[in-house]
PDB file of C-alpha atoms (C1' of nucleotides) in Angstrom:
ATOM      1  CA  UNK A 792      21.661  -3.140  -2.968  1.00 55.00           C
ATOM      2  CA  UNK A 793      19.208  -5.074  -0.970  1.00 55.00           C
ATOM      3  CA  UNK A 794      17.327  -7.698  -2.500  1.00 68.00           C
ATOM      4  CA  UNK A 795      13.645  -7.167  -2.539  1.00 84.00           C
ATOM      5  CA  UNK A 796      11.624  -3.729  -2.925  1.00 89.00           C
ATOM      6  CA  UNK A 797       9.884  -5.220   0.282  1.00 91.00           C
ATOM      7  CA  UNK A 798      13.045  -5.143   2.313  1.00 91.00           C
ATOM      8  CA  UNK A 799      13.019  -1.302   1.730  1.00 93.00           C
ATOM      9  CA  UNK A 800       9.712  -1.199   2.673  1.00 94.00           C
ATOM     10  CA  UNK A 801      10.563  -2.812   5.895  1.00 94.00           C
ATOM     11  CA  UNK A 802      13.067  -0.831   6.470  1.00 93.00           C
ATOM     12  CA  UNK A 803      11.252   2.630   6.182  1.00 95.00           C
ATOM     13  CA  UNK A 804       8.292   1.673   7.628  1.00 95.00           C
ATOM     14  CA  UNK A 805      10.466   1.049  10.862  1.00 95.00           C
ATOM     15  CA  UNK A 806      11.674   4.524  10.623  1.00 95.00           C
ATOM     16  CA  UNK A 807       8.627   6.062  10.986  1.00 96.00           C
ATOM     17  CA  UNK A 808       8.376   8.387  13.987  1.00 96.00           C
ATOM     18  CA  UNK A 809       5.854   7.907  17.092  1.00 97.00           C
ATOM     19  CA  UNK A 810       3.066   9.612  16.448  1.00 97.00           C
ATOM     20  CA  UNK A 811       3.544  10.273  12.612  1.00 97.00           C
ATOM     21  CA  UNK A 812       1.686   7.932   9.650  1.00 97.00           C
ATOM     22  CA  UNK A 813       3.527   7.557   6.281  1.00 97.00           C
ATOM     23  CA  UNK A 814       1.262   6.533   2.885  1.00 97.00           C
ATOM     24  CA  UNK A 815       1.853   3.759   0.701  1.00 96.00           C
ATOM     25  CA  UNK A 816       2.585   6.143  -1.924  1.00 96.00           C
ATOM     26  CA  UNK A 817       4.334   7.956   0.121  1.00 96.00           C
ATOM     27  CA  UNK A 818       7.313   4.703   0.903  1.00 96.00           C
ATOM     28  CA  UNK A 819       6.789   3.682  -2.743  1.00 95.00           C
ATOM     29  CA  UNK A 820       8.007   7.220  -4.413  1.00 94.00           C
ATOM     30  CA  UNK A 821      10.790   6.397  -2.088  1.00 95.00           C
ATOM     31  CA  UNK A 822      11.975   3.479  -3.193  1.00 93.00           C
ATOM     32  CA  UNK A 823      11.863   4.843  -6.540  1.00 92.00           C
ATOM     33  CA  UNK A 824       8.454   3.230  -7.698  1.00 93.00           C
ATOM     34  CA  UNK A 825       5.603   5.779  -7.972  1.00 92.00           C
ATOM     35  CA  UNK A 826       2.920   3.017  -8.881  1.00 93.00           C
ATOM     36  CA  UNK A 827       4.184   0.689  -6.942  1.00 93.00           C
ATOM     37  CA  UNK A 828       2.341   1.433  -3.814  1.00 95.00           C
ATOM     38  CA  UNK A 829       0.322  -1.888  -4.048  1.00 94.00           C
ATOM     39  CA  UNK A 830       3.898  -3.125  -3.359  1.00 94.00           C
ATOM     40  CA  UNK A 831       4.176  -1.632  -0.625  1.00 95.00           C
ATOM     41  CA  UNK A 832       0.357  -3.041   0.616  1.00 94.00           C
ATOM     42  CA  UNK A 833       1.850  -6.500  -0.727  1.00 93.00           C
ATOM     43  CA  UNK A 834       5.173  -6.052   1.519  1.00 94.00           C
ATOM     44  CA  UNK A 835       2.614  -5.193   4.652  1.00 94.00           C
ATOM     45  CA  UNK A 836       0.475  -7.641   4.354  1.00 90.00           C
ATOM     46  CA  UNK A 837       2.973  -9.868   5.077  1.00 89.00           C
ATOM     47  CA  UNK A 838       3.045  -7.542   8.198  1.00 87.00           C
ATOM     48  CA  UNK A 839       6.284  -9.257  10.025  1.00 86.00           C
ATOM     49  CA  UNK A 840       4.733  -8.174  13.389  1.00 84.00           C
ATOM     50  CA  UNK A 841       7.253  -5.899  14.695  1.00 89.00           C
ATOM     51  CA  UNK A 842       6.963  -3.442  12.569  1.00 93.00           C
ATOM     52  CA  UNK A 843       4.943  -0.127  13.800  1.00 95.00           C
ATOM     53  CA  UNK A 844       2.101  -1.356  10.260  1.00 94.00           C
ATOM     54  CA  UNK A 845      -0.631   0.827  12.043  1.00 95.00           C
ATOM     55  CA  UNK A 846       1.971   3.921  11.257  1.00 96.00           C
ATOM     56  CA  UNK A 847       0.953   3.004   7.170  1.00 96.00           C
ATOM     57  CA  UNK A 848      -2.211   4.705   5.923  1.00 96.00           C
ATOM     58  CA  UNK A 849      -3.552   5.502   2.159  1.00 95.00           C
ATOM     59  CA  UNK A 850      -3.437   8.405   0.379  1.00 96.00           C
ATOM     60  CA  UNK A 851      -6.485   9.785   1.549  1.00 95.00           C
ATOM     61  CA  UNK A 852      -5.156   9.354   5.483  1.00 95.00           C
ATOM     62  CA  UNK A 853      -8.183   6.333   5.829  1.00 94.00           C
ATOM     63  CA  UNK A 854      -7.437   3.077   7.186  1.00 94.00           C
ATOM     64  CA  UNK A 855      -6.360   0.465   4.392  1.00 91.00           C
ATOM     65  CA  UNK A 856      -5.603  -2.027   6.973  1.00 87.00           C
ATOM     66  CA  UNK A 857      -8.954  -2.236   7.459  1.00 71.00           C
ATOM     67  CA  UNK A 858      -9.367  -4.737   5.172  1.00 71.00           C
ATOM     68  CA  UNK A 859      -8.308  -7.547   7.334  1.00 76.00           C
ATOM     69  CA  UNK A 860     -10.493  -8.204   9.753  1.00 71.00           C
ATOM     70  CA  UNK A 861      -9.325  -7.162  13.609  1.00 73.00           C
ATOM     71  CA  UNK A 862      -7.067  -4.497  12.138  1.00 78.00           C
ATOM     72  CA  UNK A 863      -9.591  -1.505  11.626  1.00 78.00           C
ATOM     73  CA  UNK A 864     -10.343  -0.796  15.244  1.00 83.00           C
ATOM     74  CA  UNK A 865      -6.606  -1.526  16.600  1.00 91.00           C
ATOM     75  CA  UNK A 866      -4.777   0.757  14.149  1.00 93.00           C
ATOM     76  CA  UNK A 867      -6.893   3.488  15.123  1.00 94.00           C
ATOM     77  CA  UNK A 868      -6.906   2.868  18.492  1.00 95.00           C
ATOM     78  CA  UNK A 869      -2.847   2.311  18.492  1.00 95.00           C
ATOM     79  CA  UNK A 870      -2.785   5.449  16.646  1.00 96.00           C
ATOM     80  CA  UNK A 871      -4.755   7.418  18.654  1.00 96.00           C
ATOM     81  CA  UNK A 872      -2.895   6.338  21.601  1.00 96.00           C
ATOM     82  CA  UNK A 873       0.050   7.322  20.201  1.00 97.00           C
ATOM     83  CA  UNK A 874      -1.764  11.082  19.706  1.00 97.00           C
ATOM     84  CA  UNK A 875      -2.658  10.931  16.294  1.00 97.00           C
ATOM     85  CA  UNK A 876      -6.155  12.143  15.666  1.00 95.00           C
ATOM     86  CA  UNK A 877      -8.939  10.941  13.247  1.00 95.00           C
ATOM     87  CA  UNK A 878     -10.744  13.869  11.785  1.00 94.00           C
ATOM     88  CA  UNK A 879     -15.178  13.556  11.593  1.00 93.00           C
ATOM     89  CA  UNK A 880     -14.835  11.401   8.849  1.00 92.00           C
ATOM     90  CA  UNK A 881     -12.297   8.752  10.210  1.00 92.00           C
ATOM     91  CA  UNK A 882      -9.537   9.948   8.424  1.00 94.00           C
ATOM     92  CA  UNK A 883      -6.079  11.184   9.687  1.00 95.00           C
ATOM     93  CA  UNK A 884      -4.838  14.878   8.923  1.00 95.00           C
ATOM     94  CA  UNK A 885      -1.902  13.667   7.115  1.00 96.00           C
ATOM     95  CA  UNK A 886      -0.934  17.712   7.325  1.00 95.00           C
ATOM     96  CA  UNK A 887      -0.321  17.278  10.492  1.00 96.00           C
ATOM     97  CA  UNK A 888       0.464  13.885  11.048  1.00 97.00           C
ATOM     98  CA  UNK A 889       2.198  12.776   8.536  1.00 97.00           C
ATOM     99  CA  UNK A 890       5.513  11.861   8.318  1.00 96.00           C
ATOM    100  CA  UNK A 891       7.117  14.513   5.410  1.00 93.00           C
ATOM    101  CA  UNK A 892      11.311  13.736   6.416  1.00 91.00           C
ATOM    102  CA  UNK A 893      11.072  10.395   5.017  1.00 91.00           C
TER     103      UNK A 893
ATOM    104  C1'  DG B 446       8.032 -22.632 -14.776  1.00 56.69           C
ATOM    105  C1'  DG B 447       3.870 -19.644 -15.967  1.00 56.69           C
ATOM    106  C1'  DG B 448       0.080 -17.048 -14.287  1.00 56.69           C
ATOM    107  C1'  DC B 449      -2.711 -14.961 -10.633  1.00 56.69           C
ATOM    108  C1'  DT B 450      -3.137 -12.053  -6.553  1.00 56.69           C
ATOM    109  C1'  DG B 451      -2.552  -8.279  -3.380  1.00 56.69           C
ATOM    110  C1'  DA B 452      -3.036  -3.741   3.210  1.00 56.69           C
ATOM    111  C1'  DC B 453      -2.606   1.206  -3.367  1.00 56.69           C
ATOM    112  C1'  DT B 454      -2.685   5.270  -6.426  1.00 56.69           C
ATOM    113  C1'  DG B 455      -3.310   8.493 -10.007  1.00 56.69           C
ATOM    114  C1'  DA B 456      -5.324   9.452 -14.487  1.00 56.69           C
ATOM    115  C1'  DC B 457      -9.394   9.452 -17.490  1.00 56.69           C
ATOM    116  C1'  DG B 458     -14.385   9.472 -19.105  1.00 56.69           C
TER     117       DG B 458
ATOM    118  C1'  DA C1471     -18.092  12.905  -7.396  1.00 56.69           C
ATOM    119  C1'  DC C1472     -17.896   7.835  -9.180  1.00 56.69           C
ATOM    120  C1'  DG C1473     -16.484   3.670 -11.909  1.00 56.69           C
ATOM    121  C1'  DT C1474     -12.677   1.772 -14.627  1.00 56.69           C
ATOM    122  C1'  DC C1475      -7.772   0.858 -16.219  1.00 56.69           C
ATOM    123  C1'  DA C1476      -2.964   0.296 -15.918  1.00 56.69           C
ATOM    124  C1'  DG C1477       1.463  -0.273 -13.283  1.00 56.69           C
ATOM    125  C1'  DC C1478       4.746  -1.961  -9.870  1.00 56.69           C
ATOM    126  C1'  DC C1479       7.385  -6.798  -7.246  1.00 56.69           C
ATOM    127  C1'  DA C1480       7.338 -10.990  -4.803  1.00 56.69           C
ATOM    128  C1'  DG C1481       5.008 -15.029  -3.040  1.00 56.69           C
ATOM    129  C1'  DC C1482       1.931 -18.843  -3.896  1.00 56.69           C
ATOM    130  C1'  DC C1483      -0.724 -22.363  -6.568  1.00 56.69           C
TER     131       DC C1483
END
DNA sequence: GGGCTGACTGACG
DNA sequence: ACGTCAGCCAGCC
């Protein structure tokens, strides 16, 4: 079994499909930690730089990333390039977007 | 080596 | 609908 829970992380994260968005929660029920989400935000914020991070959203289908400064306007515009649209209040139909074969 | 922090989430009042 | 609390793991003082 791999080391760290972030490893995982990494590894799903890279297996999301173009044009799909996976939650936190979402990768953290996966690994077999419901409340570990914040993990998961822990493992991205180390954000390794080839991984597709803009795929990663929260629950509610808003952008977390956000947070950091630079990131708000380049996920969604990465995303939205990628055909993913943002719905009137800036969040992402995760209905139809998101990524359910994980 | 011990304690704090973090890109989150769901439950509760 | 909104503020607060607890829970997870690893890296960094």
């Amino acid at each position: 079994m791999p080391r760290g829970v972030y490893k995982r992380v990494y590894e799903v994260v890279a297996r999301v499909p173009y044009g799909k968005v996976v939650t936190y929660g979402q990768i953290a029920r996966h690994l077999g930690l419901p409340k570990g989400a914040r993990l998961v935000g822990w493992a991205m914020r180390r954000c390794p730089g080839e991984l597709p991070w803009h795929r990663v959203v929260n629950a509610q289908g808003g952008l977390s990333a956000g947070a950091h400064p630079g990131h708000c306007p380049l996920q969604r515009a990465l995303l939205e390039d990628e055909g993913v649209s943002f719905g009137p209040d800036g969040r992402v139909d995760l209905a139809t977007f998101g990524w359910d074969e994980i």
